[in-house]
């Protein structure tokens, strides 16, 4: 459970609330065509730390106490970013990419529903993320017309940030570099590796923090600081993921271990070694904490999240 105090009020966002929001917003089982809604729900609802949703909502709460506005803006964006993250994992696990069998302790989507359905489920989740955001815009116009007229530019700006950071110049671009770099057993250099990580992993962290803040009406200085924090968080997260790939067990991660080695991938660990990788995570942790402390409000729960994510 993540909780923190801002503006004198205790604020709590718990995992169950996010699970409920996601469960309600995804197509219900049996809705639509064939097995698709079941596969979409399986892919998104079957575990996951909900980091991006939590970061988005907590970032909103750093700048606004308006729970009604949060419900109409940050909540649908939190669901949308989890759908985008979910689709990226479904596609990343496909035979044409990492060819993994387990994710979140269960069979990967293509292993359970077949390859074609793995592709289609990922497609549907990406499209659905846009449907969620579009629907939220419609609801705002209908139920919060004052906000709609005065602050719609924030909603539009957050929409652009989310899909740009997830798109061809962001996460998908990073995956392209990853596939090109590793597809023929070439070893990529550290500069390329950092860029891939920045695009593939950090962009969605940045999107989560920036969207939450923008929706709450934060100013440009705060948003760009959050963008920097998201970058550091993503980089540290990826390096930690590389470390866990060689040090953790299946029961700890719920996914295939030694997947990078199996795919002959260069990682921060394979290039620099475990000790250097651990030191790098620690120094990134310090840097993100320093930047976080420049933001307004009580950031203690963000600090707890950092500790949880980056302790080694
Ligand atoms: C296929 C377009 C496309 C993109 C794939 C994100 C990504 C890009 C691939 C995932 C590769 C990977 C394992 C990266 C390490 C960092 C990461 C995103 C780990 C999974 O995120 P968590 O730990 O997952 O937040 P949960 O299951 O908790 O939601």
XYZ file of C-alpha atoms and ligand atoms in Angstrom:
341
model
C 0.000 0.000 0.000
C 1.347 3.394 -0.982
C 0.252 6.316 1.154
C 1.538 9.799 1.684
C 0.635 13.131 3.160
C 0.282 16.314 1.127
C -1.349 19.574 2.037
C -1.956 18.219 5.543
C -4.149 15.330 4.363
C -3.242 11.650 4.481
C -3.571 10.153 1.059
C -3.645 6.519 0.277
C -3.688 4.720 -3.003
C -3.901 1.003 -2.559
C -3.348 -1.786 -4.995
C -6.885 -3.128 -4.643
C -8.349 0.194 -5.795
C -6.219 0.026 -8.908
C -7.167 -3.622 -9.518
C -10.852 -2.657 -9.232
C -10.441 0.263 -11.620
C -8.700 -1.957 -14.145
C -11.225 -4.762 -13.751
C -14.087 -2.340 -14.361
C -12.504 -0.532 -17.265
C -11.389 -3.567 -19.318
C -13.943 -5.352 -21.522
C -15.864 -7.807 -19.365
C -15.398 -11.514 -20.015
C -17.715 -12.698 -22.786
C -18.025 -9.196 -24.223
C -16.921 -8.698 -27.801
C -15.632 -11.407 -30.061
C -14.184 -14.841 -29.420
C -11.646 -15.227 -26.679
C -10.308 -11.672 -26.898
C -11.830 -10.131 -23.777
C -10.703 -13.144 -21.722
C -7.178 -12.846 -23.115
C -7.099 -9.092 -22.482
C -8.181 -9.555 -18.887
C -5.751 -12.447 -18.404
C -2.870 -10.327 -19.674
C -3.569 -7.246 -17.581
C -5.240 -8.532 -14.441
C -2.979 -11.511 -13.779
C -0.660 -9.846 -11.281
C 1.757 -7.003 -11.776
C 2.995 -4.397 -9.373
C 0.951 -1.578 -11.007
C 3.959 0.698 -10.665
C 3.037 2.964 -13.532
C -0.566 3.388 -12.337
C 0.600 4.104 -8.791
C 3.212 6.582 -9.994
C 0.650 8.370 -12.149
C -1.934 8.742 -9.405
C 0.616 9.678 -6.749
C 2.141 12.243 -9.062
C -1.346 13.736 -9.566
C -1.803 13.871 -5.794
C 1.426 15.789 -5.300
C -0.268 18.717 -7.020
C -3.984 18.334 -6.397
C -6.372 17.314 -3.645
C -9.356 17.247 -6.005
C -10.545 13.620 -5.785
C -13.374 14.216 -8.233
C -10.949 15.465 -10.848
C -8.629 12.550 -10.065
C -11.496 10.139 -10.751
C -12.201 11.670 -14.156
C -8.591 12.132 -15.259
C -5.823 10.319 -13.348
C -7.792 7.094 -12.875
C -8.518 6.491 -16.560
C -4.954 7.474 -17.473
C -3.669 5.006 -14.855
C -5.760 2.250 -16.486
C -4.597 3.293 -19.940
C -0.911 3.170 -19.008
C -1.340 -0.303 -17.479
C -2.987 -1.458 -20.737
C -0.038 -0.057 -22.707
C 2.443 -1.686 -20.338
C 0.458 -4.946 -20.509
C 0.457 -4.999 -24.296
C 4.205 -4.299 -24.403
C 4.855 -7.300 -22.163
C 2.543 -9.551 -24.194
C 4.345 -8.614 -27.418
C 7.800 -8.699 -25.817
C 7.168 -12.303 -24.734
C 6.218 -13.470 -28.253
C 8.398 -16.022 -30.060
C 9.548 -13.326 -32.505
C 10.880 -11.279 -29.589
C 12.025 -12.817 -26.280
C 10.068 -16.062 -26.664
C 9.290 -16.335 -22.970
C 6.942 -18.884 -21.415
C 6.175 -17.318 -18.059
C 5.216 -13.850 -16.924
C 3.882 -12.806 -13.514
C 4.064 -16.442 -12.410
C 1.694 -17.672 -15.138
C 1.937 -18.750 -18.756
C 2.563 -15.867 -21.146
C -0.453 -14.827 -23.200
C 0.714 -16.516 -26.420
C 1.507 -19.733 -24.518
C -2.005 -19.800 -23.097
C -4.026 -18.544 -26.059
C -1.753 -19.225 -29.060
C 0.625 -17.003 -31.052
C -1.952 -15.264 -33.210
C -4.062 -14.433 -30.194
C -0.955 -13.107 -28.422
C -0.448 -10.604 -31.236
C -4.125 -9.657 -31.354
C -4.410 -9.300 -27.576
C -1.462 -6.894 -27.541
C -2.991 -4.921 -30.419
C -6.340 -4.791 -28.660
C -4.807 -3.573 -25.382
C -2.944 -0.774 -27.109
C -6.083 0.298 -28.930
C -8.105 -0.036 -25.761
C -5.786 2.354 -23.932
C -6.800 4.997 -26.472
C -10.465 4.117 -26.043
C -10.132 4.613 -22.277
C -8.575 8.056 -22.705
C -11.123 9.073 -25.356
C -13.978 7.956 -23.118
C -12.495 9.925 -20.212
C -12.471 13.042 -22.401
C -16.128 12.475 -23.284
C -17.034 11.993 -19.627
C -15.235 15.182 -18.655
C -17.152 17.171 -21.246
C -20.403 15.649 -20.035
C -19.975 15.602 -16.253
C -17.338 18.257 -15.560
C -18.102 20.906 -18.200
C -16.386 23.686 -16.207
C -13.150 21.758 -16.003
C -13.535 20.765 -19.632
C -13.703 24.380 -20.761
C -10.937 25.704 -18.506
C -8.446 22.854 -18.361
C -8.919 20.703 -21.415
C -5.460 21.731 -22.623
C -3.985 19.746 -19.689
C -5.966 16.672 -20.687
C -4.871 16.989 -24.324
C -1.270 17.617 -23.307
C -1.217 14.530 -21.041
C -2.717 12.464 -23.876
C 0.090 13.569 -26.182
C 2.750 12.829 -23.567
C 1.391 9.336 -22.900
C 1.179 8.209 -26.508
C 4.384 9.921 -27.685
C 6.418 8.348 -24.912
C 4.889 4.946 -25.666
C 5.190 5.324 -29.432
C 7.645 5.180 -32.322
C 9.891 7.866 -30.805
C 9.607 6.271 -27.372
C 9.033 2.738 -26.100
C 8.342 1.127 -29.488
C 11.414 2.871 -30.944
C 13.484 1.354 -28.130
C 12.138 -2.092 -28.878
C 13.078 -1.632 -32.551
C 16.681 -0.788 -31.595
C 16.669 -3.753 -29.245
C 15.479 -6.166 -31.957
C 17.931 -4.756 -34.533
C 20.828 -4.820 -32.090
C 20.331 -8.306 -30.799
C 18.716 -10.051 -33.746
C 21.914 -11.289 -35.355
C 24.014 -11.942 -32.259
C 25.898 -8.640 -32.588
C 26.950 -7.207 -29.260
C 25.797 -3.640 -28.849
C 27.889 -1.008 -27.082
C 27.006 0.694 -23.818
C 25.800 3.890 -25.446
C 23.251 1.966 -27.521
C 22.296 -0.072 -24.496
C 21.581 3.078 -22.476
C 19.500 4.522 -25.298
C 17.475 1.319 -25.643
C 16.843 1.304 -21.925
C 15.897 4.976 -21.901
C 13.363 4.423 -24.671
C 12.096 0.967 -23.814
C 11.806 1.211 -20.060
C 12.194 4.807 -18.885
C 9.730 6.427 -21.277
C 6.675 4.840 -19.616
C 7.957 5.791 -16.157
C 8.355 9.354 -17.409
C 4.885 9.226 -18.968
C 3.356 8.097 -15.673
C 4.941 10.863 -13.606
C 4.428 13.626 -16.168
C 0.814 12.732 -17.031
C -0.237 12.668 -13.384
C 1.317 16.066 -12.759
C -0.012 17.644 -15.966
C -3.560 16.433 -15.270
C -3.330 18.036 -11.822
C -2.218 21.347 -13.338
C 1.471 21.296 -12.276
C 3.734 23.908 -13.846
C 6.365 23.197 -16.508
C 9.293 23.257 -14.075
C 7.748 20.562 -11.915
C 6.784 18.462 -14.935
C 10.294 18.591 -16.359
C 11.762 17.618 -12.985
C 9.395 14.647 -12.901
C 10.485 13.785 -16.431
C 14.103 13.636 -15.179
C 13.085 11.531 -12.183
C 11.174 9.138 -14.460
C 14.267 8.755 -16.632
C 16.448 7.899 -13.624
C 13.806 5.527 -12.261
C 13.549 3.720 -15.599
C 17.294 3.368 -16.005
C 17.729 2.060 -12.456
C 14.750 -0.251 -12.918
C 16.213 -1.780 -16.077
C 19.635 -2.300 -14.492
C 17.968 -3.915 -11.489
C 15.952 -6.113 -13.874
C 19.235 -7.201 -15.514
C 20.666 -7.987 -12.079
C 17.591 -10.012 -11.094
C 17.762 -11.913 -14.381
C 20.998 -13.503 -13.177
C 20.503 -13.531 -9.412
C 16.795 -14.179 -8.714
C 14.716 -17.346 -8.889
C 11.485 -17.956 -10.799
C 9.482 -17.799 -7.572
C 10.901 -14.338 -6.866
C 10.311 -12.815 -10.306
C 7.461 -14.950 -11.703
C 9.123 -14.949 -15.133
C 11.777 -16.869 -17.010
C 15.193 -16.408 -15.418
C 18.440 -16.070 -17.390
C 16.277 -14.925 -20.297
C 18.940 -12.395 -21.387
C 21.637 -15.056 -21.478
C 19.324 -17.428 -23.337
C 18.750 -14.719 -25.957
C 22.466 -13.851 -26.022
C 21.684 -10.302 -24.966
C 24.137 -7.649 -23.873
C 22.942 -6.173 -20.592
C 24.396 -3.809 -17.993
C 25.437 -6.896 -16.045
C 27.042 -8.743 -18.947
C 28.992 -5.622 -19.941
C 29.961 -4.145 -16.565
C 29.585 -7.027 -14.121
C 27.321 -7.354 -11.101
C 29.217 -5.065 -8.719
C 29.322 -2.141 -11.115
C 25.630 -2.634 -11.975
C 24.704 -2.563 -8.277
C 26.768 0.608 -7.715
C 25.069 2.232 -10.684
C 21.603 1.493 -9.251
C 22.680 3.011 -5.928
C 23.990 6.211 -7.508
C 20.847 6.591 -9.646
C 18.780 6.102 -6.501
C 20.611 8.962 -4.795
C 20.206 11.194 -7.825
C 16.449 10.595 -8.105
C 15.973 11.200 -4.374
C 17.804 14.521 -4.611
C 15.564 15.612 -7.489
C 12.429 14.380 -5.740
C 13.236 16.553 -2.746
C 13.070 19.618 -4.956
C 9.350 19.007 -5.565
C 6.644 20.451 -3.318
C 4.666 18.480 -0.722
C 5.432 15.408 1.332
C 7.273 12.891 -0.786
C 7.763 10.249 1.880
C 5.744 7.596 0.066
C 7.648 8.188 -3.151
C 10.820 7.682 -1.092
C 9.410 4.401 0.213
C 8.634 3.342 -3.339
C 12.213 4.157 -4.387
C 13.577 2.108 -1.491
C 11.340 -0.828 -2.339
C 12.235 -0.755 -6.012
C 15.938 -0.149 -5.806
C 17.105 -1.984 -2.707
C 19.568 -4.697 -3.700
C 6.916 -4.938 -27.610
C 6.526 -2.539 -28.303
C 7.105 -3.498 -27.371
C 7.787 -3.040 -26.338
C 8.344 -3.880 -25.300
C 8.708 -2.849 -21.942
C 9.221 -3.637 -23.061
C 9.125 -3.023 -24.398
C 9.698 -4.847 -22.896
C 9.830 -5.489 -21.570
C 11.212 -5.955 -21.430
C 11.604 -5.882 -20.032
C 11.417 -7.110 -19.214
C 12.115 -4.764 -19.542
C 12.526 -4.624 -18.138
C 11.761 -3.627 -17.425
C 10.344 -3.995 -17.378
C 9.465 -3.222 -18.249
C 9.924 -4.969 -16.568
C 8.513 -5.312 -16.346
O 7.883 -4.289 -15.650
P 7.266 -4.515 -14.176
O 8.283 -5.186 -13.305
O 6.148 -5.560 -14.526
O 6.707 -3.254 -13.704
P 4.820 -5.934 -13.704
O 4.581 -7.369 -14.041
O 5.060 -5.713 -12.238
O 3.753 -5.025 -14.246
